[in-house]
Coordinates of C-alpha atoms in Angstrom, one line a residue:
M1 CA 87.1 -96.0 35.4
K2 CA 89.4 -93.4 33.9
P3 CA 91.1 -91.2 36.5
W4 CA 89.7 -88.0 35.1
L5 CA 86.2 -89.4 35.2
R6 CA 86.6 -90.4 38.8
K7 CA 87.9 -87.0 39.7
S8 CA 85.1 -85.3 38.0
L9 CA 82.5 -87.5 39.8
A10 CA 84.2 -86.9 43.1
G11 CA 84.2 -83.1 42.4
V12 CA 80.5 -83.2 41.5
G13 CA 79.8 -85.2 44.7
L14 CA 81.7 -82.7 46.8
V15 CA 79.8 -79.9 45.3
V16 CA 76.4 -81.6 46.0
V17 CA 77.5 -82.4 49.6
V18 CA 78.6 -78.8 50.2
A19 CA 75.4 -77.4 48.7
A20 CA 73.2 -79.8 50.8
A21 CA 75.2 -78.6 53.9
V22 CA 74.7 -75.0 53.0
V23 CA 70.9 -75.5 52.5
W24 CA 70.6 -77.4 55.8
A25 CA 72.4 -74.7 57.6
L26 CA 70.4 -71.9 56.1
N27 CA 67.2 -73.8 57.0
R28 CA 68.3 -74.0 60.5
R29 CA 69.0 -70.2 61.0
G30 CA 67.6 -68.8 64.2
E31 CA 66.3 -72.0 65.6
A32 CA 66.3 -72.4 69.5
P33 CA 65.9 -75.8 71.2
I34 CA 62.5 -77.1 71.6
R35 CA 61.2 -77.7 75.3
E36 CA 58.8 -80.6 75.2
D37 CA 57.9 -80.7 78.9
V38 CA 56.7 -77.1 79.4
T39 CA 53.5 -76.5 81.4
F40 CA 51.5 -73.7 79.7
T41 CA 48.8 -72.0 81.8
P42 CA 47.5 -69.0 79.9
T43 CA 45.7 -66.2 81.6
P44 CA 42.4 -64.9 80.5
Q45 CA 44.0 -61.7 79.4
Q46 CA 46.6 -63.6 77.2
I47 CA 43.7 -65.6 75.6
E48 CA 41.8 -62.5 74.9
R49 CA 44.8 -60.9 73.4
G50 CA 45.4 -63.9 71.2
R51 CA 41.7 -63.8 70.0
Y52 CA 42.3 -60.1 68.8
L53 CA 45.7 -61.1 67.1
A54 CA 43.9 -64.0 65.4
Q55 CA 41.6 -61.5 63.9
V56 CA 44.3 -59.2 62.9
G57 CA 46.1 -62.1 61.1
N58 CA 42.8 -63.3 59.5
C59 CA 43.7 -66.8 60.6
I60 CA 40.1 -68.0 60.3
A61 CA 39.9 -67.3 56.6
C62 CA 42.3 -70.1 55.5
H63 CA 41.9 -72.4 58.5
T64 CA 38.1 -72.8 58.1
T65 CA 36.1 -74.5 55.3
R66 CA 32.8 -73.2 54.3
G67 CA 30.3 -74.4 56.9
G68 CA 33.0 -76.2 58.9
A69 CA 34.1 -75.8 62.5
P70 CA 36.2 -72.5 63.1
F71 CA 40.0 -73.2 62.8
A72 CA 39.6 -76.9 62.1
G73 CA 41.5 -76.6 58.8
G74 CA 40.7 -78.4 55.5
R75 CA 40.3 -75.5 53.3
G76 CA 42.2 -75.8 49.9
I77 CA 44.4 -73.0 48.9
E78 CA 45.1 -73.1 45.1
T79 CA 48.6 -72.2 44.0
P80 CA 50.3 -72.4 40.6
F81 CA 52.0 -75.6 42.0
G82 CA 48.9 -77.4 43.2
T83 CA 46.6 -77.2 46.1
I84 CA 47.8 -76.8 49.8
Y85 CA 45.3 -77.7 52.6
A86 CA 45.2 -75.6 55.7
S87 CA 45.8 -77.5 58.9
N88 CA 43.7 -78.1 62.0
L89 CA 44.5 -75.4 64.7
T90 CA 42.1 -76.6 67.3
P91 CA 43.7 -78.4 70.3
D92 CA 42.7 -81.9 69.4
A93 CA 45.5 -84.2 70.5
E94 CA 45.4 -86.4 67.5
T95 CA 44.7 -84.1 64.5
G96 CA 45.4 -80.5 65.8
L97 CA 47.6 -78.6 68.1
G98 CA 46.8 -80.5 71.3
R99 CA 50.3 -81.9 71.8
W100 CA 52.1 -78.8 70.7
T101 CA 54.0 -76.6 73.2
P102 CA 54.5 -72.8 73.1
D103 CA 58.0 -73.5 71.6
H104 CA 56.5 -75.6 68.8
F105 CA 54.0 -72.9 67.9
W106 CA 56.8 -70.3 68.1
R107 CA 59.0 -72.3 65.8
A108 CA 56.1 -72.6 63.3
M109 CA 55.6 -68.8 63.3
H110 CA 59.1 -67.8 63.4
N111 CA 60.9 -70.6 61.4
G112 CA 58.1 -72.2 59.3
R113 CA 58.5 -75.8 60.8
S114 CA 55.8 -78.0 62.1
R115 CA 55.9 -79.9 65.4
D116 CA 57.7 -82.9 63.9
G117 CA 60.3 -80.6 62.2
R118 CA 58.8 -80.7 58.7
L119 CA 59.2 -77.6 56.6
L120 CA 56.0 -75.7 56.2
Y121 CA 54.9 -74.3 52.8
P122 CA 54.8 -70.5 52.7
A123 CA 51.1 -70.5 51.9
F124 CA 51.3 -70.3 55.7
P125 CA 52.8 -66.8 55.5
Y126 CA 55.7 -67.4 57.9
P127 CA 57.9 -65.2 55.9
N128 CA 55.7 -62.5 57.3
Y129 CA 54.9 -64.1 60.7
T130 CA 58.6 -64.4 61.5
L131 CA 58.4 -60.6 62.5
V132 CA 55.8 -61.5 65.2
T133 CA 57.1 -61.2 68.7
R134 CA 57.4 -64.1 71.1
E135 CA 54.8 -62.5 73.4
D136 CA 52.2 -62.2 70.6
A137 CA 52.9 -65.7 69.4
D138 CA 52.3 -67.1 72.9
A139 CA 49.1 -65.1 73.1
L140 CA 47.9 -66.5 69.8
F141 CA 48.8 -70.1 71.0
A142 CA 46.8 -69.4 74.2
Y143 CA 43.8 -68.5 72.3
L144 CA 44.0 -71.4 69.9
Q145 CA 44.4 -73.8 72.9
S146 CA 41.2 -72.3 74.4
L147 CA 39.1 -73.4 71.5
P148 CA 37.0 -76.5 71.5
P149 CA 38.9 -79.4 70.1
V150 CA 37.7 -80.7 66.7
R151 CA 38.9 -84.1 65.5
Q152 CA 39.5 -83.5 61.8
E153 CA 42.3 -85.2 59.9
N154 CA 44.6 -82.8 58.0
R155 CA 44.3 -83.4 54.3
P156 CA 47.6 -84.1 52.4
H157 CA 48.7 -81.4 50.0
A158 CA 48.1 -82.0 46.2
L159 CA 51.2 -80.6 44.8
R160 CA 53.1 -81.5 41.6
F161 CA 56.6 -82.9 41.6
P162 CA 59.1 -81.6 42.6
Y163 CA 57.2 -78.9 44.7
N164 CA 55.7 -81.8 46.8
T165 CA 59.2 -82.6 48.2
Q166 CA 60.9 -81.4 51.4
A167 CA 64.2 -81.0 49.4
A168 CA 62.6 -78.5 46.9
L169 CA 61.1 -76.6 49.8
A170 CA 64.5 -76.5 51.6
V171 CA 66.0 -75.0 48.5
W172 CA 63.2 -72.4 48.3
R173 CA 63.7 -71.4 51.8
A174 CA 67.5 -71.2 51.4
L175 CA 66.9 -68.8 48.5
F176 CA 64.1 -66.8 49.7
F177 CA 63.5 -67.0 53.5
S178 CA 65.5 -65.7 56.4
P179 CA 64.0 -65.7 59.9
G180 CA 63.9 -62.3 61.5
E181 CA 62.3 -60.1 64.1
F182 CA 60.7 -56.8 64.0
Q183 CA 63.1 -53.9 64.5
P184 CA 61.6 -50.5 65.3
Q185 CA 62.9 -47.9 62.8
A186 CA 64.9 -45.1 64.4
G187 CA 63.5 -41.6 63.7
K188 CA 60.0 -42.9 63.3
S189 CA 57.2 -42.6 66.0
A190 CA 55.9 -45.4 68.2
Q191 CA 52.7 -45.2 66.2
W192 CA 54.4 -45.5 62.9
N193 CA 56.4 -48.6 64.2
R194 CA 53.2 -50.2 65.5
G195 CA 51.7 -49.8 62.0
A196 CA 54.7 -51.2 60.3
Y197 CA 54.7 -54.2 62.7
L198 CA 51.0 -54.9 62.1
T199 CA 51.3 -54.5 58.3
R200 CA 54.5 -56.3 57.8
G201 CA 53.9 -59.1 60.3
L202 CA 50.5 -60.5 61.3
G203 CA 48.6 -58.4 58.7
H204 CA 50.9 -60.2 55.9
C205 CA 49.8 -57.5 53.5
T206 CA 52.7 -58.3 51.1
A207 CA 51.2 -61.7 50.6
C208 CA 48.7 -60.0 48.2
H209 CA 50.0 -56.5 47.7
G210 CA 53.5 -57.7 46.5
A211 CA 54.7 -59.1 43.2
R212 CA 55.8 -62.7 43.1
N213 CA 58.6 -64.4 41.0
F214 CA 58.1 -67.7 39.1
L215 CA 58.8 -69.7 42.3
G216 CA 56.1 -67.9 44.2
A217 CA 58.4 -65.7 46.4
T218 CA 57.5 -62.2 46.9
S219 CA 59.9 -59.8 44.9
G220 CA 60.3 -56.3 43.8
G221 CA 62.0 -53.4 45.5
L222 CA 59.0 -51.3 46.2
E223 CA 57.1 -52.3 49.5
L224 CA 53.5 -53.2 48.9
G225 CA 54.1 -52.3 45.2
G226 CA 51.1 -54.4 44.0
G227 CA 50.8 -57.8 42.3
L228 CA 48.3 -60.2 40.7
I229 CA 47.0 -62.6 43.3
P230 CA 47.8 -66.1 42.0
M231 CA 44.8 -68.2 41.0
Q232 CA 42.3 -65.5 42.2
N233 CA 41.9 -63.3 39.0
W234 CA 42.3 -60.1 41.2
Y235 CA 45.0 -57.5 41.2
A236 CA 46.1 -56.2 44.5
P237 CA 46.9 -52.6 43.7
S238 CA 50.2 -50.9 44.6
L239 CA 49.8 -48.9 47.9
A240 CA 52.9 -46.9 46.9
A241 CA 51.6 -45.5 43.6
A242 CA 49.4 -42.6 43.3
H243 CA 47.7 -43.8 40.2
E244 CA 46.8 -47.2 41.8
A245 CA 45.9 -47.3 45.6
S246 CA 48.3 -45.0 47.5
V247 CA 46.7 -43.2 50.4
A248 CA 49.5 -40.7 50.8
D249 CA 47.3 -37.8 50.2
W250 CA 44.3 -39.0 52.1
D251 CA 43.2 -37.8 55.4
E252 CA 44.2 -40.4 58.1
A253 CA 40.5 -40.7 59.1
D254 CA 39.6 -41.8 55.5
V255 CA 42.2 -44.6 55.8
V256 CA 40.9 -45.7 59.0
R257 CA 37.3 -45.8 57.8
L258 CA 38.2 -47.9 54.8
L259 CA 40.0 -50.4 57.0
K260 CA 37.1 -50.6 59.5
T261 CA 34.0 -50.4 57.3
G262 CA 35.1 -51.1 53.7
V263 CA 34.0 -47.8 52.4
N264 CA 34.8 -44.2 52.7
R265 CA 34.0 -41.0 50.6
R266 CA 36.9 -41.9 48.2
A267 CA 36.8 -45.6 47.7
S268 CA 35.3 -49.0 48.6
V269 CA 36.8 -52.5 48.7
M270 CA 35.7 -55.6 46.8
G271 CA 37.0 -59.0 46.0
P272 CA 39.7 -60.5 48.3
M273 CA 40.1 -57.3 50.2
A274 CA 36.4 -57.2 51.1
E275 CA 37.0 -60.6 52.9
V276 CA 40.0 -59.1 54.7
V277 CA 37.9 -56.2 56.0
F278 CA 35.0 -58.5 56.9
R279 CA 37.0 -61.0 58.7
S280 CA 40.0 -59.0 60.0
T281 CA 40.5 -55.3 59.7
Q282 CA 37.0 -54.1 60.9
Y283 CA 37.9 -55.5 64.4
L284 CA 41.0 -53.4 64.6
S285 CA 41.2 -51.3 67.6
D286 CA 41.1 -47.6 66.9
E287 CA 44.7 -47.2 68.0
D288 CA 45.9 -50.0 65.7
A289 CA 43.8 -48.8 62.8
H290 CA 45.4 -45.4 63.1
A291 CA 48.9 -46.8 63.4
M292 CA 48.4 -48.7 60.2
A293 CA 47.0 -45.6 58.5
V294 CA 50.0 -43.6 59.7
F295 CA 52.4 -46.3 58.2
L296 CA 50.5 -46.7 54.9
K297 CA 50.4 -42.9 54.3
D298 CA 54.2 -42.7 54.8
L299 CA 55.1 -45.5 52.3
P300 CA 57.8 -44.3 49.8
Q301 CA 56.0 -43.5 46.6
A302 CA 56.6 -44.8 43.1
P303 CA 57.3 -42.2 40.4
L304 CA 54.2 -41.4 38.3
P305 CA 54.1 -43.0 34.8
A306 CA 55.7 -40.8 32.1
P307 CA 53.4 -38.9 29.8
R308 CA 52.6 -40.7 26.6
D309 CA 54.1 -39.5 23.4
E310 CA 50.8 -40.3 21.5
P311 CA 47.2 -40.3 22.5
I312 CA 45.7 -43.8 23.1
R313 CA 43.9 -45.1 20.1
R314 CA 40.4 -46.6 20.6
D315 CA 38.3 -48.4 18.1
A316 CA 35.2 -46.3 17.3
Q317 CA 32.9 -49.3 16.8
Q318 CA 34.1 -50.8 20.2
M319 CA 33.5 -47.5 21.9
A320 CA 30.1 -47.2 20.4
L321 CA 29.1 -50.7 21.5
G322 CA 30.5 -50.2 24.9
G323 CA 28.4 -47.0 25.2
R324 CA 25.3 -48.8 24.4
I325 CA 25.9 -51.5 26.8
Y326 CA 26.7 -48.9 29.5
E327 CA 23.5 -47.1 28.9
E328 CA 21.5 -50.3 29.1
H329 CA 23.1 -52.0 32.2
C330 CA 25.1 -49.5 34.0
A331 CA 24.0 -45.8 33.7
Q332 CA 21.0 -46.3 36.0
C333 CA 23.3 -46.8 39.0
H334 CA 26.6 -45.2 38.0
G335 CA 25.1 -42.1 36.2
K336 CA 25.1 -41.1 32.6
Q337 CA 28.4 -39.4 33.0
G338 CA 30.0 -41.9 35.3
E339 CA 29.3 -39.6 38.3
G340 CA 27.9 -42.3 40.6
A341 CA 25.7 -41.8 43.5
A342 CA 27.1 -40.6 46.9
G343 CA 26.8 -43.2 49.5
G344 CA 25.6 -45.8 47.2
Y345 CA 27.3 -46.4 43.8
P346 CA 30.9 -45.3 43.2
A347 CA 31.8 -42.8 40.5
L348 CA 33.5 -44.3 37.6
A349 CA 34.8 -41.0 36.1
G350 CA 38.2 -40.3 37.7
N351 CA 38.2 -43.6 39.5
R352 CA 41.7 -45.1 39.9
A353 CA 40.3 -48.6 40.2
V354 CA 38.9 -48.3 36.7
T355 CA 41.9 -46.7 35.0
M356 CA 44.7 -49.0 36.6
P357 CA 47.2 -50.4 34.1
V358 CA 46.1 -53.8 34.9
P359 CA 42.4 -54.2 34.1
A360 CA 41.8 -57.4 36.0
N361 CA 39.6 -55.9 38.8
L362 CA 37.3 -54.0 36.5
I363 CA 36.8 -57.1 34.4
R364 CA 36.2 -59.2 37.5
V365 CA 33.7 -56.8 38.9
V366 CA 31.7 -56.8 35.5
L367 CA 31.9 -60.6 35.3
S368 CA 31.3 -61.6 38.9
G369 CA 29.7 -58.6 40.5
G370 CA 31.1 -56.5 43.4
Y371 CA 30.2 -56.6 46.9
P372 CA 31.7 -54.5 49.7
P373 CA 31.7 -56.3 53.1
S374 CA 29.0 -56.0 55.5
T375 CA 30.5 -54.4 58.6
A376 CA 29.5 -52.8 61.9
G377 CA 30.1 -49.4 60.3
N378 CA 28.4 -50.3 57.0
P379 CA 26.0 -53.1 57.7
R380 CA 24.0 -52.8 54.4
P381 CA 26.3 -52.1 51.7
Y382 CA 25.2 -51.6 48.1
G383 CA 26.4 -54.3 45.7
M384 CA 26.6 -54.8 41.9
P385 CA 25.2 -57.9 40.2
P386 CA 27.2 -60.2 37.9
F387 CA 27.0 -59.9 34.2
S388 CA 29.0 -63.0 33.1
H389 CA 25.8 -64.7 32.1
L390 CA 24.5 -61.8 30.0
L391 CA 27.6 -60.3 28.3
S392 CA 30.1 -62.0 26.0
D393 CA 33.8 -61.6 26.0
V394 CA 33.5 -59.1 23.2
E395 CA 30.7 -57.1 25.1
V396 CA 32.6 -57.1 28.3
A397 CA 35.7 -55.7 26.5
A398 CA 33.6 -53.1 24.8
V399 CA 31.9 -51.8 28.1
T400 CA 35.1 -51.8 30.1
T401 CA 37.0 -50.1 27.3
Y402 CA 34.2 -47.5 27.2
I403 CA 34.4 -46.9 30.9
R404 CA 38.2 -46.6 30.8
G405 CA 38.0 -44.0 28.0
A406 CA 35.0 -41.9 28.7
W407 CA 34.3 -38.7 30.9
G408 CA 38.0 -37.9 31.0
N409 CA 39.4 -41.4 31.8
D410 CA 42.4 -42.2 29.6
A411 CA 43.4 -45.9 30.1
E412 CA 44.3 -48.5 27.6
P413 CA 41.5 -50.4 25.9
V414 CA 40.6 -53.9 27.0
S415 CA 40.5 -56.8 24.4
H416 CA 38.2 -59.7 24.4
F417 CA 41.4 -61.9 24.8
D418 CA 41.9 -60.0 28.2
V419 CA 38.3 -60.8 29.2
H420 CA 38.7 -64.5 28.2
H421 CA 41.9 -64.7 30.2
Y422 CA 40.3 -63.5 33.5
R423 CA 37.0 -65.2 32.9
R424 CA 38.7 -68.6 32.6
G425 CA 40.9 -67.9 35.8
G426 CA 43.6 -65.5 34.9
R427 CA 46.1 -68.3 34.5

């Protein structure tokens, strides 16, 4: 072998070794030794605290299959890289957490590692859960250990290469994950900091309300700045933009009511957020709901879009078709002028959910229907039936374009290509 080639290969090998060492070191940040022989005897108060925190984190939503035992895992979570299956959190010794210690659970929450040291995929949102305090992690573990054990083998993930390798996951973590802990912000009230802790940590709100890069990591400089939820066809609107879903100018009581009931005098939740309210936020204590409201109202706001230089051009034939479809299928509930019916059907005129730049949610509601959650504060919500079986892509585009351009609304038209995109999965 020629000397220059030998030196080049040696140099490449050195770079690879150094890079591997850096990745290994970055993936070991913040890890404490694991104590295997700890006796854990939780108190009833700790178990009850953990039960509440499990609701705040909406753990049951991912770790329970339809009709399956609670927290026994098995639910498939689709991602752009394949399907990840949630694990069994019951205290079964063979398939669940029965042989885990509080240290193992803390490491999973704080560092994203399983009991055997394997790196966990961030579909389990440890980039958020790393902010959870040790006290709260121990309470969660206490609650999970109090559940009836269910023997249910964990399903292997179905991910494409190279995403199914620990090496690729280690590189992802080195690039995008750093373990941390919640630090109260000086100059803010205890209530604001409690809201920030819940929203950024167990609530993992950025998992939906944040943009993601091509490797699935949350990105963007604006906190809770909105993003399309991968594989679900729904857009989680920006909570920091007045033209999307900011609550900065709302009364605190209205924010609390939306979190706890799914509806208020200004809005209602549907799609993935309806499940969050149903399984999680309706159970918030009044104190925690108000704390989250205080934090959300205080988010830094994005600037409003610049005024358009020219008016939006709409096709007259498409608007006419949309008007006829609206009259036939929508006006009976939402009113001839989009005024809605108080306490029942939302107004469409002046509705931010209708005029958002991303039309995904309006299209999804027309195609699949819209159903606010049934909650203690709103046990019999009004719903909207699906129209995917009645309306073609062209017709859905026409009626959504009409709604986005009538009664003073002034949003971009929707094309039948947009409808086709979201009908087939938004992929």
